[in-house]
């Protein structure tokens, strides 16, 4: 499991998170949702030690402070919201960086298989900086997948911690990536993902934590947490769940599109 207790984060004298408790279990996709500026990315960055924080974070029963850097790299792969490269690496070189950080560096076929999983087959020799934003995002996800290629290692789960993994993607690639995350969890690994799209979250996530104004205001299965009262309070607007609009405007639901896009 990943457990976080009483997480507090202050940045530039401003309190971003206050007393947040969080749990993620292997075999599940755990989503973190909430309005802009609520602290959900900050929570993920606290879990990955990218911001100063107080409280306690454990991965698989051990405090993160007790792990050596290479041990953390072997147990979890991280996808930040944005990443830049200063040198003209090819796509395959970027993806292989995950092999260098993890424990599968001896198996060079993994990088190609990871590219296939994220729909970038044939992009190996292209320069990373020539890709679109969505393609770059998928290449970085392939790198993170390489790092924790086997979801369970020596009986212990491994983790993907992802910040908005589908934010720059079209709906077909959103479904492709969310399916990758679901399969990783089904195979025994754990996924923690900051999400914006509530429909995609409802379709794939097993458990949801809602962050609002620096507090975790709800946590549980999607069916329990995604209700009118909780979502309206979090997003400060009148939201209705599972209600078909009465106006004639078209709307698209990924839950319906999933079947036709399953082979993307």
Coordinates of C-alpha atoms in Angstrom, one line a residue, residues 68-77 95-108 110 143-159:
X68 CA 17.7 4.5 -0.9
X69 CA 17.1 6.4 -4.2
X70 CA 17.7 3.4 -6.3
X71 CA 15.2 1.4 -4.2
X72 CA 12.6 4.0 -4.8
X73 CA 13.3 4.0 -8.5
X74 CA 12.8 0.3 -8.5
X75 CA 9.5 0.4 -6.7
X76 CA 7.7 3.3 -8.4
X77 CA 7.7 5.2 -11.7
X95 CA 12.0 5.5 -23.1
X96 CA 15.2 3.6 -22.2
X97 CA 15.9 6.1 -19.4
X98 CA 13.2 4.2 -17.5
X99 CA 15.3 1.0 -17.9
X100 CA 18.3 2.8 -16.5
X101 CA 16.2 3.9 -13.4
X102 CA 14.6 0.6 -12.8
X103 CA 15.9 -3.0 -12.6
X104 CA 15.1 -4.2 -16.1
X105 CA 18.1 -2.6 -17.9
X106 CA 19.3 -6.0 -19.1
X107 CA 16.1 -6.4 -21.3
X108 CA 16.2 -4.0 -24.1
X110 CA 11.0 -3.7 -23.0
X143 CA 9.5 5.5 -19.9
X144 CA 7.7 5.2 -16.5
X145 CA 6.2 1.8 -17.6
X146 CA 9.7 0.6 -18.4
X147 CA 10.8 1.5 -14.9
X148 CA 8.2 -0.7 -13.2
X149 CA 7.6 -3.1 -16.1
X150 CA 6.6 -6.0 -13.9
X151 CA 3.7 -4.8 -11.6
X152 CA 4.7 -7.2 -8.9
X153 CA 8.4 -7.9 -8.1
X154 CA 9.5 -10.5 -5.5
X155 CA 6.0 -10.5 -4.1
X156 CA 5.7 -6.7 -3.6
X157 CA 3.6 -4.4 -5.7
X158 CA 5.1 -1.6 -7.8
X159 CA 3.5 1.7 -8.5

